[in-house]
Each structure stands twice: as structure tokens, then as C-alpha cells.
């Protein structure tokens, strides 16, 4: 390395940064150092071809803390990726932050921009978050929203479902499955602060009004993706609306709703549509408590996001904001895919104050 530094007329520290693909070295200096290293026989032709390209990006995932099983599953998959030591893949970290707290999310975006080249997060559509995104984007960081998007922001891309289409699909399924053409239907969400939940509600309401005018939609209740809160909300809905014929869970933690329906002996009678194929929704589909689950494959979501960050770093994508939505899967009891295990690990930081 000292010979390379002398021949390339750079410092030993610069050679170290180039060979380990660290930041802070100009492209022409990288090329000169690598050519000298190749000429001296320090690196092979294959190593030279690999090292001459930009290093893989450092990527941080920010996920809401709480009991949402789909997000916990997604976090486990991110954690498994984070354990990889390959220098040719993005270096990944994952942090869980306070749910539904725009200030905590904005602070986390700013904090992790110090290490990360790219930040992926489930967006809370709030001025504090949009301001943080604009600030770190102006500093050259790449921003990708996942599952739920931001309106009017400088984020690079959104990876997730077309949530309005998902809501319309849920409305169509619920209306078709209802045993009666008249009655009330209810929506339970995590929070309207998630644009995904608001868009799903909008799509659902539009479809029901268009095709099933006999169904009356009760105003959406917010259960904050908490199973116990969803359980209490469902019991209240059943008590206050004797003509209730269907429930659409816009968010997560469907097991709380399922528990209330089973207690009231309404499994199979009440139409129940939800999101995210996880251990709890699998059980609810199998025992007949849920009729359908709208799902976006977390492996596809993760792979698409990481590939996007790599493409953005290489400049290989011209208009990332026009990426098509992630494919929507409709899961019924008869087409449940097999369970795939996820490797565990300690790379994901958990806890109330992860940083």
C-alpha cells in the first residue's frame, strides 16, 4: 500500500479509503490509485473492475415501533440482510422509532443522515417530516418512502402498493362477500397520519358508494395498529351497530379484531378484510375469521428498495418517482403460500431510544 501511495502521489490513508471503498475520495483519484494498484500487481483484473465502481450505499431503514406484525416481519428481514458482511452489497441498518410521532421520525431522519447514503422509512405525512426530508435531500442523501408515501416532498421514490387501488379492492371484496345487500360496514386504521391509510379509506369509500349503495360506511376508527385497542374498538362497533355486516382493517394487528369476532361467535358471519400476510392473519384466514388479506410481499418490498438505492447511487435510473407500485397479492384461505422462515440476529436496534 505504501508503494501504491508513492506511485500515485497520494497519502496512505487515501489508498486505504480507495481499496476499502470508503467515501471522501474524488473519482479521478480513485481511478489513478486503482490503476497503480493494478500495474503493481496488488489487485487482480477482477478486483480492479469491482473496485472502480462506486461502493454499495449505506442504507438505514426507519420503522415504527409497536405491535404491527407485518412491520415486525419486515424488520426481521431487514435485520437478516444487515448481518451480511459482503462489501459488494448495501450496508444496512434498521431502527425502530416511536410510532405515530412525526417529531421522532424527523429527528431520526436527520440523525441517521450522518452515516447513511440512503434512508427508507414508512412516512408520516406531516410538515416536520417533509422539512427533514427536504433538508437531508439538499445534503445529497437519497430518500425512499416505503408502504406509506409523503405528499409534496423531495423524496426520490416510493416503494409500496397503490393504496387507493388497495382500498377499492377491499371494498369490492367486502361488497361481493356480504350475505346481505343492506347494512353497515366499518373501517379500522392505524392512523390517518399515514397517507397509506387515508388513501385506502378514500378508495374503499369510493367503491362502496359506486357499487354497493345499500351498505352504510361508519366513520373510520383509529386503533394505532395495537391489537388490544383494535379488540376494544371492534367490541364497541358491534355493540353500537347491530346491522354491522363487514369490517375492513386498513392497518395492522388484525388479531385484535379477530379475537372480538370469535368472542361474539361472528367468525364466518362478519365479512373481514385486512392487510399483510403474517402469522396472525394466516391463522384468521385458516379458521374462517378473515375472508381475504391484501398483501405486498415483504421480500419484494425489501429487494426493490435496496436495488433502487444502488441504482440511484450509480445514476442508473432517470426518473425514480415514476416507478410502478409493488404488486398487490390477494390471499384467501385456499391459496395461502407456504411459511418462509427468517434468520434472526442482533443487527436491528430495538427499544424506545434506539439512537
Short mmCIF file of C-alpha atoms in Angstrom, two decimals:
data_model
loop_
_atom_site.label_atom_id
_atom_site.label_comp_id
_atom_site.label_asym_id
_atom_site.label_seq_id
_atom_site.Cartn_x
_atom_site.Cartn_y
_atom_site.Cartn_z
CA UNK A 1 0.00 0.00 0.00
CA UNK A 2 2.94 2.35 0.68
CA UNK A 3 4.28 1.61 -2.83
CA UNK A 4 0.84 2.43 -4.30
CA UNK A 5 0.66 5.67 -2.33
CA UNK A 6 4.11 6.72 -3.52
CA UNK A 7 3.48 5.88 -7.17
CA UNK A 8 0.03 7.50 -7.21
CA UNK A 9 1.31 10.52 -5.25
CA UNK A 10 -1.39 10.25 -2.61
CA UNK A 11 -1.41 9.54 1.11
CA UNK A 12 -1.53 6.06 2.61
CA UNK A 13 -4.91 6.98 4.10
CA UNK A 14 -6.24 7.73 0.61
CA UNK A 15 -5.08 4.34 -0.64
CA UNK A 16 -6.82 2.71 2.32
CA UNK A 17 -10.07 4.57 1.55
CA UNK A 18 -9.94 3.61 -2.12
CA UNK A 19 -9.25 -0.08 -1.54
CA UNK A 20 -11.95 -0.28 1.12
CA UNK A 21 -14.42 1.77 -0.96
CA UNK A 22 -14.88 4.45 1.66
CA UNK A 23 -16.28 7.89 0.99
CA UNK A 24 -14.33 11.10 0.55
CA UNK A 25 -12.12 10.38 -2.49
CA UNK A 26 -12.58 12.08 -5.87
CA UNK A 27 -13.41 9.83 -8.81
CA UNK A 28 -10.24 10.68 -10.75
CA UNK A 29 -8.13 9.91 -7.67
CA UNK A 30 -9.88 6.56 -7.27
CA UNK A 31 -9.11 5.72 -10.90
CA UNK A 32 -5.42 6.69 -10.52
CA UNK A 33 -4.92 4.70 -7.31
CA UNK A 34 -6.62 1.60 -8.74
CA UNK A 35 -4.63 1.75 -11.97
CA UNK A 36 -1.37 1.95 -9.99
CA UNK A 37 -2.53 -0.92 -7.75
CA UNK A 38 -3.29 -3.00 -10.83
CA UNK A 39 0.01 -2.14 -12.54
CA UNK A 40 1.92 -3.14 -9.38
CA UNK A 41 0.03 -6.43 -9.19
CA UNK A 42 -1.61 -5.52 -5.89
CA UNK A 43 -5.13 -6.11 -7.25
CA UNK A 44 -6.32 -8.52 -9.91
CA UNK A 45 -8.21 -7.55 -13.04
CA UNK A 46 -11.46 -8.77 -11.44
CA UNK A 47 -10.79 -6.76 -8.25
CA UNK A 48 -9.99 -3.68 -10.31
CA UNK A 49 -13.25 -3.99 -12.23
CA UNK A 50 -15.16 -4.31 -8.96
CA UNK A 51 -13.42 -1.54 -7.06
CA UNK A 52 -13.63 1.02 -9.84
CA UNK A 53 -17.40 1.17 -9.42
CA UNK A 54 -18.92 3.20 -6.56
CA UNK A 55 -19.12 1.34 -3.28
CA UNK A 56 -22.55 -0.01 -2.29
CA UNK A 57 -24.61 2.56 -0.40
CA UNK A 58 -25.11 2.69 3.36
CA UNK A 59 -28.86 2.33 3.90
CA UNK A 60 -30.92 2.96 7.03
CA UNK A 61 -34.47 1.67 7.46
CA UNK A 62 -36.67 3.54 9.97
CA UNK A 63 -39.74 1.56 11.03
CA UNK A 64 -42.48 2.37 13.52
CA UNK A 65 -42.17 0.71 16.90
CA UNK A 66 -45.20 -1.24 18.06
CA UNK A 67 -47.23 -4.37 17.57
CA UNK A 68 -47.90 -4.31 13.82
CA UNK A 69 -46.98 -7.90 12.81
CA UNK A 70 -46.26 -7.01 9.16
CA UNK A 71 -43.78 -4.31 10.12
CA UNK A 72 -42.14 -6.63 12.68
CA UNK A 73 -41.79 -9.26 9.94
CA UNK A 74 -40.33 -6.68 7.58
CA UNK A 75 -37.92 -5.56 10.31
CA UNK A 76 -36.77 -9.15 10.83
CA UNK A 77 -36.00 -9.43 7.13
CA UNK A 78 -34.05 -6.16 7.18
CA UNK A 79 -32.14 -7.45 10.21
CA UNK A 80 -31.20 -10.62 8.34
CA UNK A 81 -29.84 -8.52 5.46
CA UNK A 82 -27.96 -6.31 7.94
CA UNK A 83 -26.00 -9.33 9.18
CA UNK A 84 -24.43 -9.82 5.74
CA UNK A 85 -20.76 -8.82 5.67
CA UNK A 86 -20.44 -8.63 1.88
CA UNK A 87 -18.69 -5.48 0.73
CA UNK A 88 -20.46 -5.74 -2.62
CA UNK A 89 -23.96 -5.35 -1.13
CA UNK A 90 -25.52 -2.29 0.54
CA UNK A 91 -24.59 -1.94 4.19
CA UNK A 92 -27.90 -1.93 6.06
CA UNK A 93 -29.04 -0.79 9.49
CA UNK A 94 -32.55 -0.82 10.92
CA UNK A 95 -34.05 1.21 13.75
CA UNK A 96 -37.49 1.18 15.32
CA UNK A 97 -38.73 4.60 16.40
CA UNK A 98 -41.78 5.86 18.28
CA UNK A 99 -44.94 5.11 16.28
CA UNK A 100 -47.17 7.92 15.01
CA UNK A 101 -44.67 10.54 16.26
CA UNK A 102 -43.74 12.92 13.44
CA UNK A 103 -41.14 14.71 15.57
CA UNK A 104 -39.36 11.45 16.42
CA UNK A 105 -39.32 10.41 12.75
CA UNK A 106 -37.99 13.80 11.62
CA UNK A 107 -35.23 13.66 14.25
CA UNK A 108 -34.29 10.13 13.21
CA UNK A 109 -34.04 11.13 9.55
CA UNK A 110 -31.65 13.96 10.40
CA UNK A 111 -29.63 11.87 12.85
CA UNK A 112 -29.04 8.89 10.57
CA UNK A 113 -28.24 11.03 7.54
CA UNK A 114 -24.74 11.32 9.03
CA UNK A 115 -23.90 7.67 8.25
CA UNK A 116 -26.43 6.77 5.57
CA UNK A 117 -26.30 7.45 1.85
CA UNK A 118 -29.97 6.50 1.69
CA UNK A 119 -32.84 6.43 4.17
CA UNK A 120 -36.00 4.35 3.75
CA UNK A 121 -38.94 4.87 6.07
CA UNK A 122 -42.69 4.46 6.44
CA UNK A 123 -43.73 8.07 6.13
CA UNK A 124 -45.89 10.10 8.47
CA UNK A 125 -47.33 12.82 6.22
CA UNK A 126 -46.54 15.80 8.43
CA UNK A 127 -44.74 19.16 7.92
CA UNK A 128 -41.96 18.17 10.36
CA UNK A 129 -41.17 15.07 8.33
CA UNK A 130 -41.37 16.86 4.99
CA UNK A 131 -38.99 19.55 6.30
CA UNK A 132 -36.48 16.91 7.45
CA UNK A 133 -36.67 15.17 4.06
CA UNK A 134 -36.02 18.41 2.20
CA UNK A 135 -33.05 19.17 4.48
CA UNK A 136 -31.27 15.85 4.06
CA UNK A 137 -32.13 15.65 0.35
CA UNK A 138 -30.46 19.03 -0.14
CA UNK A 139 -27.35 17.50 1.50
CA UNK A 140 -27.27 14.80 -1.19
CA UNK A 141 -28.92 11.94 0.67
CA UNK A 142 -31.33 9.62 -1.13
CA UNK A 143 -34.80 9.24 0.39
CA UNK A 144 -37.25 6.42 -0.33
CA UNK A 145 -40.62 6.09 1.35
CA UNK A 146 -41.97 2.57 1.86
CA UNK A 147 -45.55 1.34 2.48
CA UNK A 148 -46.80 4.92 3.03
CA UNK A 149 -45.78 7.95 0.97
CA UNK A 150 -45.28 11.68 1.51
CA UNK A 151 -47.12 14.39 -0.35
CA UNK A 152 -45.20 17.27 -1.95
CA UNK A 153 -41.73 16.23 -0.77
CA UNK A 154 -38.27 15.85 -2.24
CA UNK A 155 -38.13 12.12 -1.68
CA UNK A 156 -36.59 10.18 -4.57
CA UNK A 157 -39.14 7.38 -4.84
CA UNK A 158 -41.97 5.47 -3.19
CA UNK A 159 -41.95 1.68 -2.88
CA UNK A 160 -45.24 0.09 -1.95
CA UNK A 161 -48.80 -0.60 -3.02
CA UNK A 162 -51.10 1.72 -4.90
CA UNK A 163 -53.02 2.29 -1.69
CA UNK A 164 -56.11 3.82 -3.26
CA UNK A 165 -56.39 0.75 -5.50
CA UNK A 166 -55.91 -1.45 -2.42
CA UNK A 167 -58.82 0.30 -0.70
CA UNK A 168 -61.04 -0.10 -3.75
CA UNK A 169 -60.10 -3.79 -3.91
CA UNK A 170 -61.05 -4.22 -0.25
CA UNK A 171 -64.40 -2.50 -0.88
CA UNK A 172 -65.09 -4.71 -3.88
CA UNK A 173 -64.29 -7.90 -1.97
CA UNK A 174 -66.31 -6.89 1.05
CA UNK A 175 -69.34 -5.96 -1.04
CA UNK A 176 -69.18 -9.21 -3.03
CA UNK A 177 -68.79 -11.34 0.09
CA UNK A 178 -71.59 -9.73 2.08
CA UNK A 179 -74.56 -12.02 2.63
CA UNK A 180 -76.91 -9.03 2.75
CA UNK A 181 -77.20 -6.07 0.37
CA UNK A 182 -78.05 -3.72 3.25
CA UNK A 183 -76.20 -2.95 6.47
CA UNK A 184 -73.28 -1.11 7.99
CA UNK A 185 -69.58 -1.63 7.32
CA UNK A 186 -66.73 -0.32 9.48
CA UNK A 187 -63.13 0.72 8.88
CA UNK A 188 -60.33 0.40 11.43
CA UNK A 189 -56.98 2.11 10.73
CA UNK A 190 -53.67 2.75 12.41
CA UNK A 191 -53.78 6.50 11.87
CA UNK A 192 -54.78 8.90 9.12
CA UNK A 193 -51.33 10.47 9.63
CA UNK A 194 -50.17 7.62 7.43
CA UNK A 195 -51.11 8.66 3.93
CA UNK A 196 -51.45 4.97 3.02
CA UNK A 197 -54.32 4.57 5.46
CA UNK A 198 -56.06 7.73 4.28
CA UNK A 199 -55.72 6.65 0.63
CA UNK A 200 -57.07 3.17 1.39
CA UNK A 201 -60.05 4.75 3.14
CA UNK A 202 -60.68 7.03 0.16
CA UNK A 203 -60.55 4.13 -2.30
CA UNK A 204 -62.83 1.99 -0.13
CA UNK A 205 -65.43 4.74 0.29
CA UNK A 206 -65.48 5.48 -3.44
CA UNK A 207 -66.01 1.85 -4.41
CA UNK A 208 -68.75 1.22 -1.85
CA UNK A 209 -70.63 4.36 -2.90
CA UNK A 210 -70.26 3.40 -6.55
CA UNK A 211 -71.24 -0.28 -6.46
CA UNK A 212 -72.90 -1.02 -3.11
CA UNK A 213 -75.17 1.91 -2.16
CA UNK A 214 -77.06 -0.30 0.29
CA UNK A 215 -74.01 -0.52 2.54
CA UNK A 216 -73.56 2.34 5.00
CA UNK A 217 -69.95 3.12 5.96
CA UNK A 218 -69.33 4.00 9.60
CA UNK A 219 -66.65 6.64 10.17
CA UNK A 220 -63.15 5.21 10.40
CA UNK A 221 -61.80 4.34 13.86
CA UNK A 222 -58.10 4.63 14.68
CA UNK A 223 -56.66 1.68 16.59
CA UNK A 224 -52.99 2.69 16.21
CA UNK A 225 -52.11 -0.83 14.99
CA UNK A 226 -52.49 -2.08 18.56
CA UNK A 227 -54.21 -5.45 18.98
CA UNK A 228 -55.83 -4.60 22.31
CA UNK A 229 -57.11 -1.26 21.05
CA UNK A 230 -58.45 -2.93 17.89
CA UNK A 231 -60.16 -5.52 20.07
CA UNK A 232 -61.93 -2.85 22.15
CA UNK A 233 -62.89 -0.85 19.07
CA UNK A 234 -64.44 -3.93 17.46
CA UNK A 235 -66.48 -4.77 20.54
CA UNK A 236 -67.73 -1.18 20.61
CA UNK A 237 -68.60 -1.25 16.91
CA UNK A 238 -70.54 -4.48 17.32
CA UNK A 239 -72.42 -3.09 20.32
CA UNK A 240 -73.33 0.21 18.68
CA UNK A 241 -74.16 -1.12 15.20
CA UNK A 242 -76.41 -4.15 15.30
CA UNK A 243 -76.62 -4.19 11.50
CA UNK A 244 -72.83 -4.42 11.03
CA UNK A 245 -72.04 -6.82 8.17
CA UNK A 246 -68.37 -6.17 7.42
CA UNK A 247 -65.06 -4.77 8.74
CA UNK A 248 -62.08 -3.55 6.74
CA UNK A 249 -58.85 -3.24 8.71
CA UNK A 250 -56.89 -0.59 6.84
CA UNK A 251 -53.81 -1.07 9.05
CA UNK A 252 -52.29 -3.93 11.03
CA UNK A 253 -52.85 -6.05 14.15
CA UNK A 254 -55.88 -7.84 12.75
CA UNK A 255 -55.72 -10.41 15.54
CA UNK A 256 -57.42 -7.96 17.93
CA UNK A 257 -60.39 -7.66 15.59
CA UNK A 258 -60.43 -11.41 15.07
CA UNK A 259 -60.49 -12.04 18.83
CA UNK A 260 -63.57 -9.84 19.24
CA UNK A 261 -65.37 -11.56 16.35
CA UNK A 262 -64.64 -15.01 17.76
CA UNK A 263 -65.86 -13.99 21.21
CA UNK A 264 -69.15 -12.82 19.69
CA UNK A 265 -69.43 -16.01 17.60
CA UNK A 266 -69.28 -14.00 14.38
CA UNK A 267 -66.42 -15.86 12.67
CA UNK A 268 -67.61 -16.61 9.16
CA UNK A 269 -70.66 -14.39 9.54
CA UNK A 270 -68.98 -10.98 9.55
CA UNK A 271 -67.03 -10.20 6.37
CA UNK A 272 -63.49 -9.28 7.44
CA UNK A 273 -60.84 -7.93 5.05
CA UNK A 274 -57.35 -6.87 6.17
CA UNK A 275 -53.75 -6.22 5.15
CA UNK A 276 -50.44 -8.06 5.48
CA UNK A 277 -49.94 -11.83 5.43
CA UNK A 278 -48.38 -12.61 8.82
CA UNK A 279 -48.70 -15.35 11.43
CA UNK A 280 -51.87 -13.79 12.90
CA UNK A 281 -53.67 -13.22 9.60
CA UNK A 282 -52.72 -16.73 8.42
CA UNK A 283 -54.47 -18.18 11.45
CA UNK A 284 -57.50 -15.96 10.92
CA UNK A 285 -57.76 -16.99 7.26
CA UNK A 286 -57.44 -20.68 8.09
CA UNK A 287 -60.11 -20.66 10.81
CA UNK A 288 -62.50 -18.63 8.64
CA UNK A 289 -62.48 -15.43 10.73
CA UNK A 290 -60.90 -13.43 7.88
CA UNK A 291 -62.12 -13.64 4.30
CA UNK A 292 -59.18 -12.07 2.46
CA UNK A 293 -55.82 -10.42 3.06
CA UNK A 294 -54.34 -7.79 0.75
CA UNK A 295 -50.60 -8.29 0.78
CA UNK A 296 -47.37 -6.86 -0.60
CA UNK A 297 -44.57 -9.40 -0.35
CA UNK A 298 -42.05 -8.02 2.21
CA UNK A 299 -39.17 -9.76 0.40
CA UNK A 300 -40.10 -7.96 -2.82
CA UNK A 301 -40.51 -4.69 -0.95
CA UNK A 302 -37.07 -5.01 0.64
CA UNK A 303 -35.27 -6.17 -2.51
CA UNK A 304 -36.86 -3.42 -4.60
CA UNK A 305 -35.83 -0.75 -2.09
CA UNK A 306 -32.21 -1.90 -1.84
CA UNK A 307 -31.88 -2.26 -5.61
CA UNK A 308 -33.32 1.24 -6.01
CA UNK A 309 -30.72 2.75 -3.67
CA UNK A 310 -27.92 1.03 -5.59
CA UNK A 311 -29.32 2.25 -8.93
CA UNK A 312 -29.66 5.78 -7.57
CA UNK A 313 -26.05 5.79 -6.39
CA UNK A 314 -24.82 4.62 -9.79
CA UNK A 315 -27.05 7.09 -11.59
CA UNK A 316 -28.70 4.20 -13.42
CA UNK A 317 -32.30 5.37 -13.06
CA UNK A 318 -33.55 8.55 -14.69
CA UNK A 319 -36.93 9.13 -13.04
CA UNK A 320 -37.35 7.04 -9.88
CA UNK A 321 -40.52 8.90 -8.89
CA UNK A 322 -42.32 7.11 -11.74
CA UNK A 323 -41.62 3.58 -10.51
CA UNK A 324 -44.69 1.31 -10.74
CA UNK A 325 -46.31 0.23 -7.47
CA UNK A 326 -45.40 -3.07 -5.83
CA UNK A 327 -47.60 -5.95 -6.96
CA UNK A 328 -50.72 -6.49 -4.88
CA UNK A 329 -51.49 -10.07 -3.80
CA UNK A 330 -54.96 -11.15 -2.70
CA UNK A 331 -54.70 -14.06 -0.26
CA UNK A 332 -57.62 -16.35 0.61
CA UNK A 333 -57.68 -19.46 2.75
CA UNK A 334 -57.28 -21.70 -0.28
CA UNK A 335 -54.19 -20.02 -1.75
CA UNK A 336 -52.08 -19.23 1.33
CA UNK A 337 -48.40 -19.53 0.35
CA UNK A 338 -46.07 -21.66 2.50
CA UNK A 339 -44.39 -20.11 5.51
CA UNK A 340 -40.84 -18.87 4.93
CA UNK A 341 -38.54 -18.63 7.92
CA UNK A 342 -36.47 -15.52 8.55
CA UNK A 343 -32.98 -15.72 10.03
CA UNK A 344 -32.68 -13.92 13.33
CA UNK A 345 -29.92 -11.64 14.50
CA UNK A 346 -28.94 -8.69 16.61
CA UNK A 347 -28.35 -6.01 13.97
CA UNK A 348 -31.75 -4.38 14.44
CA UNK A 349 -31.78 -1.85 17.27
CA UNK A 350 -34.90 -2.11 19.35
CA UNK A 351 -36.09 -0.04 22.23
CA UNK A 352 -37.65 3.32 22.92
CA UNK A 353 -34.47 5.32 22.27
CA UNK A 354 -32.57 3.33 19.60
CA UNK A 355 -30.05 6.09 18.89
#
